[in-house]
C-alpha positions as semicolon CSV with decimal commas, in nm:
position;residue;x (nm);y (nm);z (nm)
1;M;-1,574;0,918;0,744
2;Q;-1,952;0,884;0,759
3;K;-1,948;0,608;0,495
4;I;-1,702;0,404;0,699
5;T;-1,909;0,447;1,015
6;K;-2,222;0,328;0,836
7;A;-2,033;0,031;0,689
8;I;-1,908;-0,069;1,034
9;A;-2,260;-0,046;1,171
10;A;-2,386;-0,263;0,885
11;A;-2,112;-0,518;0,957
12;A;-2,210;-0,525;1,325
13;G;-2,571;-0,589;1,228
14;G;-2,454;-0,859;0,992
15;A;-2,252;-1,024;1,269
16;A;-2,562;-1,033;1,488
17;T;-2,764;-1,183;1,205
18;G;-2,496;-1,441;1,134
19;T;-2,487;-1,542;1,497
20;L;-2,864;-1,588;1,496
21;G;-2,830;-1,801;1,182
22;I;-2,594;-2,057;1,336
23;P;-2,867;-2,269;1,499
24;L;-3,044;-2,292;1,164
25;M;-2,743;-2,451;0,993
26;P;-2,764;-2,828;0,937
27;E;-2,566;-3,045;1,182
28;D;-2,331;-3,184;0,917
29;T;-2,224;-2,839;0,793
30;P;-1,842;-2,826;0,746
31;W;-1,639;-2,549;0,910
32;Y;-1,622;-2,347;0,591
33;G;-2,003;-2,337;0,575
34;Y;-1,998;-2,122;0,891
35;L;-1,721;-1,912;0,743
36;I;-1,930;-1,851;0,429
37;L;-2,233;-1,767;0,647
38;Y;-2,035;-1,499;0,829
39;A;-1,870;-1,370;0,511
40;I;-2,210;-1,316;0,352
41;T;-2,390;-1,173;0,653
42;I;-2,106;-0,940;0,758
43;G;-1,932;-0,857;0,431
44;L;-2,223;-0,804;0,197
45;P;-2,410;-0,540;0,402
46;A;-2,083;-0,359;0,482
47;V;-1,969;-0,344;0,120
48;L;-2,309;-0,244;-0,015
49;T;-2,348;0,027;0,248
50;Y;-2,004;0,163;0,170
51;L;-2,065;0,164;-0,206
52;A;-2,419;0,305;-0,196
53;P;-2,451;0,651;-0,345
54;K;-2,525;0,939;-0,111
55;N;-2,889;1,049;-0,102
56;A;-2,925;1,377;-0,290
57;Q;-3,170;1,623;-0,137
């Protein structure tokens, strides 16, 4: 359950980052450019956080 919680938190951080990135997109960006922006900034951190091995101590 802890892995899922961390992945959700990473996705929330990615959503905030994606929202901040919208003004930096060129004006002639097609709709799927914004979709790709959100897919990368939300999906990548969430997946990598979920797949990361647990710290062994």
